[in-house]
Tab-separated table of C-alpha atoms in Angstrom:
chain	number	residue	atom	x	y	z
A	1	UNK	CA	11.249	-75.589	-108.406
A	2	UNK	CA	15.004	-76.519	-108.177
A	3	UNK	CA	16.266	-75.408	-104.498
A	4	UNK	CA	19.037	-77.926	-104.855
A	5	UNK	CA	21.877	-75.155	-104.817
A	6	UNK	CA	20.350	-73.277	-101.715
A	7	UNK	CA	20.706	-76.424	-99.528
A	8	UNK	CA	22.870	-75.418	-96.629
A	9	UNK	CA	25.952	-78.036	-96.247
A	10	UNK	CA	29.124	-78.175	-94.306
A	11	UNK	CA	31.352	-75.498	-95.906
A	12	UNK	CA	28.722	-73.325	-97.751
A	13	UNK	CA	29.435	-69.433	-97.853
A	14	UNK	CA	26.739	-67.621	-97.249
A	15	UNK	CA	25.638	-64.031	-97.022
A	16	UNK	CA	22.701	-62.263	-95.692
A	17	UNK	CA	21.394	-59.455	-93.768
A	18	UNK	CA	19.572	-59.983	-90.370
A	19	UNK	CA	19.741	-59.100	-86.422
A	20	UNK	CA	22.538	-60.202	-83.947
A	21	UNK	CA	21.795	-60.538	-80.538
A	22	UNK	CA	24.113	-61.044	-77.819
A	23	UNK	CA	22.434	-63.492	-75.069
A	24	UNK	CA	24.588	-64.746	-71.933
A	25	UNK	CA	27.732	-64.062	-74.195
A	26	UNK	CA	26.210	-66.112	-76.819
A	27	UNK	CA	26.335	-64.679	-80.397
A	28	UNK	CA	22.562	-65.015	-82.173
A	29	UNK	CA	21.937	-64.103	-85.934
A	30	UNK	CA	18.523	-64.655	-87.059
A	31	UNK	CA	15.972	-63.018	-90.143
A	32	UNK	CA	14.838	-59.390	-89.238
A	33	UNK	CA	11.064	-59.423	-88.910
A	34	UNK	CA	8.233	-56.965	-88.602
A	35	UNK	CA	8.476	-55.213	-84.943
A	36	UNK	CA	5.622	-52.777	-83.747
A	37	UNK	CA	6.345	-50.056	-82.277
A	38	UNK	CA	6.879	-50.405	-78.504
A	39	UNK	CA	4.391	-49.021	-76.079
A	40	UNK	CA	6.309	-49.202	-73.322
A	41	UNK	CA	9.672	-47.609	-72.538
A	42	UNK	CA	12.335	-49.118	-71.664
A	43	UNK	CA	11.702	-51.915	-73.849
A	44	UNK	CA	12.202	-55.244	-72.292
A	45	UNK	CA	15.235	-57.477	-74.027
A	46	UNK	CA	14.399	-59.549	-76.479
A	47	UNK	CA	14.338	-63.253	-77.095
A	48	UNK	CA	16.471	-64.942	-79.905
A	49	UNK	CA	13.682	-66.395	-82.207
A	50	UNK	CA	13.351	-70.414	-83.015
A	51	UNK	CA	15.475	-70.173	-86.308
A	52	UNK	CA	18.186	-67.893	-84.881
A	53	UNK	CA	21.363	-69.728	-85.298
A	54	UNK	CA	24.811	-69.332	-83.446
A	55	UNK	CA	27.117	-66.852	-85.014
A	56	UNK	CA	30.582	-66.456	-84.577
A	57	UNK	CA	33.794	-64.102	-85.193
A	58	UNK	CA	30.831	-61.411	-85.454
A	59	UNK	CA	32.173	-57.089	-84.397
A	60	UNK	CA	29.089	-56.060	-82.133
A	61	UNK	CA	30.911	-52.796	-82.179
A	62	UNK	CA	30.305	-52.452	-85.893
A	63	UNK	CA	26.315	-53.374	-85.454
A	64	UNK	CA	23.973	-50.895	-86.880
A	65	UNK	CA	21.042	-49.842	-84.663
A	66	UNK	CA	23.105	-50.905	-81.390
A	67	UNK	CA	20.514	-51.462	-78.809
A	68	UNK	CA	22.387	-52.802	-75.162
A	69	UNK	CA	19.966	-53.847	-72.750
A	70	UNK	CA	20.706	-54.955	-68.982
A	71	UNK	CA	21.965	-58.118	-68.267
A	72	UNK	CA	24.590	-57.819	-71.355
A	73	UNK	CA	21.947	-58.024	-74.075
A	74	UNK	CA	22.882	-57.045	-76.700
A	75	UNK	CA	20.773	-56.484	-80.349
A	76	UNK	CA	21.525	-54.736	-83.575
A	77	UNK	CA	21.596	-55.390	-87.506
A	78	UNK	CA	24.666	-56.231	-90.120
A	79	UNK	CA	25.385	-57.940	-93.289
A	80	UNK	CA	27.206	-61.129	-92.864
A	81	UNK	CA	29.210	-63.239	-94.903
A	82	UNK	CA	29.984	-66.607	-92.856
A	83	UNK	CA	30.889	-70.122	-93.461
A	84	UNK	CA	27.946	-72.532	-92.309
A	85	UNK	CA	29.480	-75.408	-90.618
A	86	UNK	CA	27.052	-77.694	-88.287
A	87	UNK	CA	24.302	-75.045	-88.382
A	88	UNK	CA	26.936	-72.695	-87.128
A	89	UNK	CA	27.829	-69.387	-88.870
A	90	UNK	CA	31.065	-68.372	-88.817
A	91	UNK	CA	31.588	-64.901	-90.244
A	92	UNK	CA	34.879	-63.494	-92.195
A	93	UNK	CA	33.452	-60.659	-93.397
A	94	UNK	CA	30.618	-58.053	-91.832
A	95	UNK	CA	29.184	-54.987	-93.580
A	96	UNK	CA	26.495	-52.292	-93.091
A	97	UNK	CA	22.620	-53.607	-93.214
A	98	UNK	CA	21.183	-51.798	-96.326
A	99	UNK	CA	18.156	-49.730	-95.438
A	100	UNK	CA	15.057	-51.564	-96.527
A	101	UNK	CA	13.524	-50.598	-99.617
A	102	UNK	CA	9.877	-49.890	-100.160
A	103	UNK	CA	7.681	-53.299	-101.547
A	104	UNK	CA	7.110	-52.721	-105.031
A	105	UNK	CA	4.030	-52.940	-106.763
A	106	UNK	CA	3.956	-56.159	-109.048
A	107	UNK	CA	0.472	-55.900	-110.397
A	108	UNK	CA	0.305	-52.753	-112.627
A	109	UNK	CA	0.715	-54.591	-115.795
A	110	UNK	CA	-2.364	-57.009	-116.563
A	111	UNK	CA	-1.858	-60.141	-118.434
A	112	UNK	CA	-4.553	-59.266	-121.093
A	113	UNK	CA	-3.990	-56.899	-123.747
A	114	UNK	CA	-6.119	-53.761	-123.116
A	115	UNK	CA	-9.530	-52.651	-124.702
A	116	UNK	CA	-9.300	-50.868	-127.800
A	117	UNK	CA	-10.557	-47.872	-125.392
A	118	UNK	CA	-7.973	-48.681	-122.897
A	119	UNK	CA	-8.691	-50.046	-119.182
A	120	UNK	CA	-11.357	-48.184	-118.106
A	121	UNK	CA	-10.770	-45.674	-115.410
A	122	UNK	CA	-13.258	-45.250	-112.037
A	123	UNK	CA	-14.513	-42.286	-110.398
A	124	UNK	CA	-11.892	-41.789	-107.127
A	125	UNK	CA	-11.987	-38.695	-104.845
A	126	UNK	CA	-8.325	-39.038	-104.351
A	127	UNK	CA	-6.160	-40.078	-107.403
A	128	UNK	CA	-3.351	-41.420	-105.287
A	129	UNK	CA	-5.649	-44.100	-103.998
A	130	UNK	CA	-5.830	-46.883	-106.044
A	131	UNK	CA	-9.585	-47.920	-106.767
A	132	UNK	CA	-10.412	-51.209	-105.107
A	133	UNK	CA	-12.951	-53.611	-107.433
A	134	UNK	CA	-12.615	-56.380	-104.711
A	135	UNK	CA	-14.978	-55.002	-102.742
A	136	UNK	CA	-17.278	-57.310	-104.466
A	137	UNK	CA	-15.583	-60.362	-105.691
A	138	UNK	CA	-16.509	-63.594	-106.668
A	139	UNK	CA	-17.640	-65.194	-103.197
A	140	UNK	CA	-14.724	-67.915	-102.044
A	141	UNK	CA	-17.865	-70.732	-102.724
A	142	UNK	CA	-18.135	-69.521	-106.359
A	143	UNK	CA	-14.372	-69.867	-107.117
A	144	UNK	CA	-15.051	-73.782	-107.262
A	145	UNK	CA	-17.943	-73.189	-109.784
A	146	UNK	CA	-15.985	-70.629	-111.887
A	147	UNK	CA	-13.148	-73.096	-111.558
A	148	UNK	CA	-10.795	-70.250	-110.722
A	149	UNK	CA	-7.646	-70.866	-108.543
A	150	UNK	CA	-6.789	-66.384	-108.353
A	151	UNK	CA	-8.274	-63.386	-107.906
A	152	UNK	CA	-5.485	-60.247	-108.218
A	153	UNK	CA	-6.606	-57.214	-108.704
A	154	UNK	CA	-3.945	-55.157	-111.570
A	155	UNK	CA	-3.548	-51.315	-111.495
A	156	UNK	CA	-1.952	-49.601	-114.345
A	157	UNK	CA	-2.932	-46.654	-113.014
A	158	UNK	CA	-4.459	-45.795	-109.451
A	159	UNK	CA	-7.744	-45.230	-111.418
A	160	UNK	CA	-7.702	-47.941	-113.496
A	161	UNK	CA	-8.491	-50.952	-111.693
A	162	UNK	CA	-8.128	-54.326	-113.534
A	163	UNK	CA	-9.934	-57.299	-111.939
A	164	UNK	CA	-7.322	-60.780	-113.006
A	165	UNK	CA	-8.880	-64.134	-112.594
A	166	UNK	CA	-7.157	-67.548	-113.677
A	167	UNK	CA	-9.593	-69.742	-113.939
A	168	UNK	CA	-8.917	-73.727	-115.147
A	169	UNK	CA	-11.707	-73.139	-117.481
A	170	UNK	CA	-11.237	-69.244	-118.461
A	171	UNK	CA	-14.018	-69.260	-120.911
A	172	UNK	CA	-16.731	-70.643	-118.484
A	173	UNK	CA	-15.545	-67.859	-115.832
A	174	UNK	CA	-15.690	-64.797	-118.463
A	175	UNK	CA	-18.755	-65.707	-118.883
A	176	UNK	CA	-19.933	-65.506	-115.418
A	177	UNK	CA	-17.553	-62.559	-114.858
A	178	UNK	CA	-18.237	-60.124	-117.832
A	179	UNK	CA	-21.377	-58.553	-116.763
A	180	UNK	CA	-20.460	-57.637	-113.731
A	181	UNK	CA	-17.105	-56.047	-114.617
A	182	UNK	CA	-17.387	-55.414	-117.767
A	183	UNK	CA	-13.868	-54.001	-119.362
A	184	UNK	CA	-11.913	-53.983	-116.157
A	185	UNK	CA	-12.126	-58.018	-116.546
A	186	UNK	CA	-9.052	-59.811	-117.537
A	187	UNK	CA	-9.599	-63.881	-117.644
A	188	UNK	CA	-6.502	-65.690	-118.012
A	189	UNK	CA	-6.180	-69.693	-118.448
A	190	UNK	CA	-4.611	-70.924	-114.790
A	191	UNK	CA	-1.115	-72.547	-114.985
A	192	UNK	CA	-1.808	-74.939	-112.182
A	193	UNK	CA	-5.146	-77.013	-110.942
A	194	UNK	CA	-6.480	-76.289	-107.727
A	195	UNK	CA	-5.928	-79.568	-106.587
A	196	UNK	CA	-2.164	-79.305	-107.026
A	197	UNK	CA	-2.239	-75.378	-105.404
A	198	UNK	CA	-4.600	-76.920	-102.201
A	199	UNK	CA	-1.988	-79.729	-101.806
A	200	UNK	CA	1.535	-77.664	-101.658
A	201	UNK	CA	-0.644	-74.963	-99.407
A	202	UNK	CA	-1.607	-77.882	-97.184
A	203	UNK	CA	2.103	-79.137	-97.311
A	204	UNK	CA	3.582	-76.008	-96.019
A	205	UNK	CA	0.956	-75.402	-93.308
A	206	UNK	CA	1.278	-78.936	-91.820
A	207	UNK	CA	5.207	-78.013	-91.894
A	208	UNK	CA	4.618	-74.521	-90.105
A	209	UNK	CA	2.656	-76.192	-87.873
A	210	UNK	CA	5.215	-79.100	-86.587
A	211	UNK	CA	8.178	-76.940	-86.799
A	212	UNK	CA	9.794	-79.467	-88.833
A	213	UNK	CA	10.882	-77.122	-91.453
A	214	UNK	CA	12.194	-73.924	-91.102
A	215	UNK	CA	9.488	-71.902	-92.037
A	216	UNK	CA	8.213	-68.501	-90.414
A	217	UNK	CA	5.198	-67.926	-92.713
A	218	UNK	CA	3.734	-68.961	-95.896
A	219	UNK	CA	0.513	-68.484	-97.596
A	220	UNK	CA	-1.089	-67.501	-101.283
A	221	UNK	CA	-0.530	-64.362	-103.349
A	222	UNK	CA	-0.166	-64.283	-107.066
A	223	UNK	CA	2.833	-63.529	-109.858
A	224	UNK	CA	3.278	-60.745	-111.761
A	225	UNK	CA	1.636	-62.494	-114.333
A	226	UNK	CA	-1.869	-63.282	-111.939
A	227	UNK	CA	-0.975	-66.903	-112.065
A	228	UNK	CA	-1.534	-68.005	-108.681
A	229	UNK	CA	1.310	-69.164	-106.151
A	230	UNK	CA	1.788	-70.564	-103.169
A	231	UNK	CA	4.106	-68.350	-100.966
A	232	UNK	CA	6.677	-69.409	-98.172
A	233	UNK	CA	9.300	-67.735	-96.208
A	234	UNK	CA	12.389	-69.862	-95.071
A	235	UNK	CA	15.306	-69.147	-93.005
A	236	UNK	CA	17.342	-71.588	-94.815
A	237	UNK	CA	16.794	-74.729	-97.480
A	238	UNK	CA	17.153	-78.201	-96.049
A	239	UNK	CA	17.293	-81.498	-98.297
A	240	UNK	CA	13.918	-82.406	-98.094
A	241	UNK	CA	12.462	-78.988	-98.569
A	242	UNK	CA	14.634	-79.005	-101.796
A	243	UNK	CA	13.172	-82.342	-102.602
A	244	UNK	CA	9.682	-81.745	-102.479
A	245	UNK	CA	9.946	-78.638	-104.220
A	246	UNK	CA	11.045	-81.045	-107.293
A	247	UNK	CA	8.059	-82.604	-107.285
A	248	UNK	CA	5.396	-79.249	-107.610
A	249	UNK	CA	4.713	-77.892	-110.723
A	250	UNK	CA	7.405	-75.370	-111.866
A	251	UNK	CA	6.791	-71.762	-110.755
A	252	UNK	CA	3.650	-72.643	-108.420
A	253	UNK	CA	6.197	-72.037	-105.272
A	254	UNK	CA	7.362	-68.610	-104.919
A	255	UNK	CA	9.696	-69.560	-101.912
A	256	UNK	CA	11.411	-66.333	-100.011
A	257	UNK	CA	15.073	-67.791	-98.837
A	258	UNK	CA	16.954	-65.665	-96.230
A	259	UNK	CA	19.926	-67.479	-95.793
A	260	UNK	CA	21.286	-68.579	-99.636
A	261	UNK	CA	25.156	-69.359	-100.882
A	262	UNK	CA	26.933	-66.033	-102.172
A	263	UNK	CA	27.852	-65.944	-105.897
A	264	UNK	CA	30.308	-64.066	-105.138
């Protein structure tokens, strides 16, 4: 994967959404994450995270969801577009944060072409609900036997449930596979060799781990196409992070980049 033109340098504009937070006059912008809901009221202040960086030239009277909190704390969200200079942001421009949208479904088209009957369709009290086939997947020891590197279960329809496996030898897993799903199977030939998936996975977790990268979560999940990936969320791209990405397989990283250079 080429992350060469998302390495932050010395002059780089950059744009992004995200929270400010005003801390003993210091200026914080950081990546919005997941909050649950407080159980206790007043909430304390909060704490500027380990990859918030120092923002400047930032309007906290323009911040959206303007929280002030004693001692001069100060938190709320905006759009920035700022000049990155020493790991320093310094903003010229500030707009509105966009109100989230919902995650989209990727998995509704399967990779196989469907039955001449179409994808079979389960029994569901609730149509709404989509029907759930993992409830008795191929144990994690099989996956080594069945040479398969992802499981991702497709829905074209809440009641159709389609079962995707890439496997490294797809024939050998059908096999094993068909009887017990029958026409809600969909084998695929995997992209990458588990070997190569175990190592980047490892990679990224021994990175997490020593804080060397700037990394707040990674993990596995799968493309729209059920090949499998290896998923990581970074507040920015560094050089070496852009240089071992080089080096994996192309499309086996599905890297989620707050801070990136505006094209515009």
């Amino acid at each position: 994967m080429n992350l060469n033109e998302w390495v932050m340098r010395d002059g780089v504009v950059v744009r992004a959404t995200g929270r400010v937070l005003v801390i003993d006059r210091a200026m914080w912008f950081e990546r919005p994450s997941p909050r649950a809901m407080p159980l206790i009221h007043p909430r304390s202040a909060p704490h500027a995270g380990r990859y918030a960086l120092r923002a400047h030239a930032v309007d906290i009277h323009r911040l959206d969801r303007r929280e002030d909190y004693p001692g001069g704390v100060v938190e709320g969200w905006t759009t920035l577009t700022a000049t990155w200079r020493h790991g320093e942001l310094h903003a010229h421009a500030q707009d509105p944060a966009p109100t989230p949208d919902g995650e989209p479904n990727r998995w509704t088209s399967p990779p196989c072409p469907p039955p001449a009957a179409g994808w079979p369709a389960a029994p569901v009290k609730d149509c709404t609900v989509p029907v759930n086939l993992l409830t008795s997947p191929p144990r994690q020891e099989e996956w080594a036997e069945l040479t398969i590197t992802q499981i991702t279960q497709f829905h074209p329809h809440p009641t159709q449930p389609v079962l995707v496996v890439a496997a490294e030898d797809p024939g050998h897993a059908e096999r094993a596979l068909r009887p017990a799903f029958g026409a809600s199977l969909c084998v695929v030939a995997s992209r990458y060799r588990r070997q190569d998936i175990d190592a980047a996975q490892s990679r990224l977790r021994q990175e997490l781990s020593a804080r060397r990268w700037p990394i707040t979560s990674t993990g596995r999940s799968a493309g729209d196409d059920g090949q499998p990936t290896v998923s990581a969320q970074f507040a920015w791209i560094e050089s070496e992070i852009a240089r071992w990405a080089a080096t994996l397989p192309d499309g086996l990283l599905d890297a989620d980049v707050w801070l990136t250079p505006t094209t515009t």
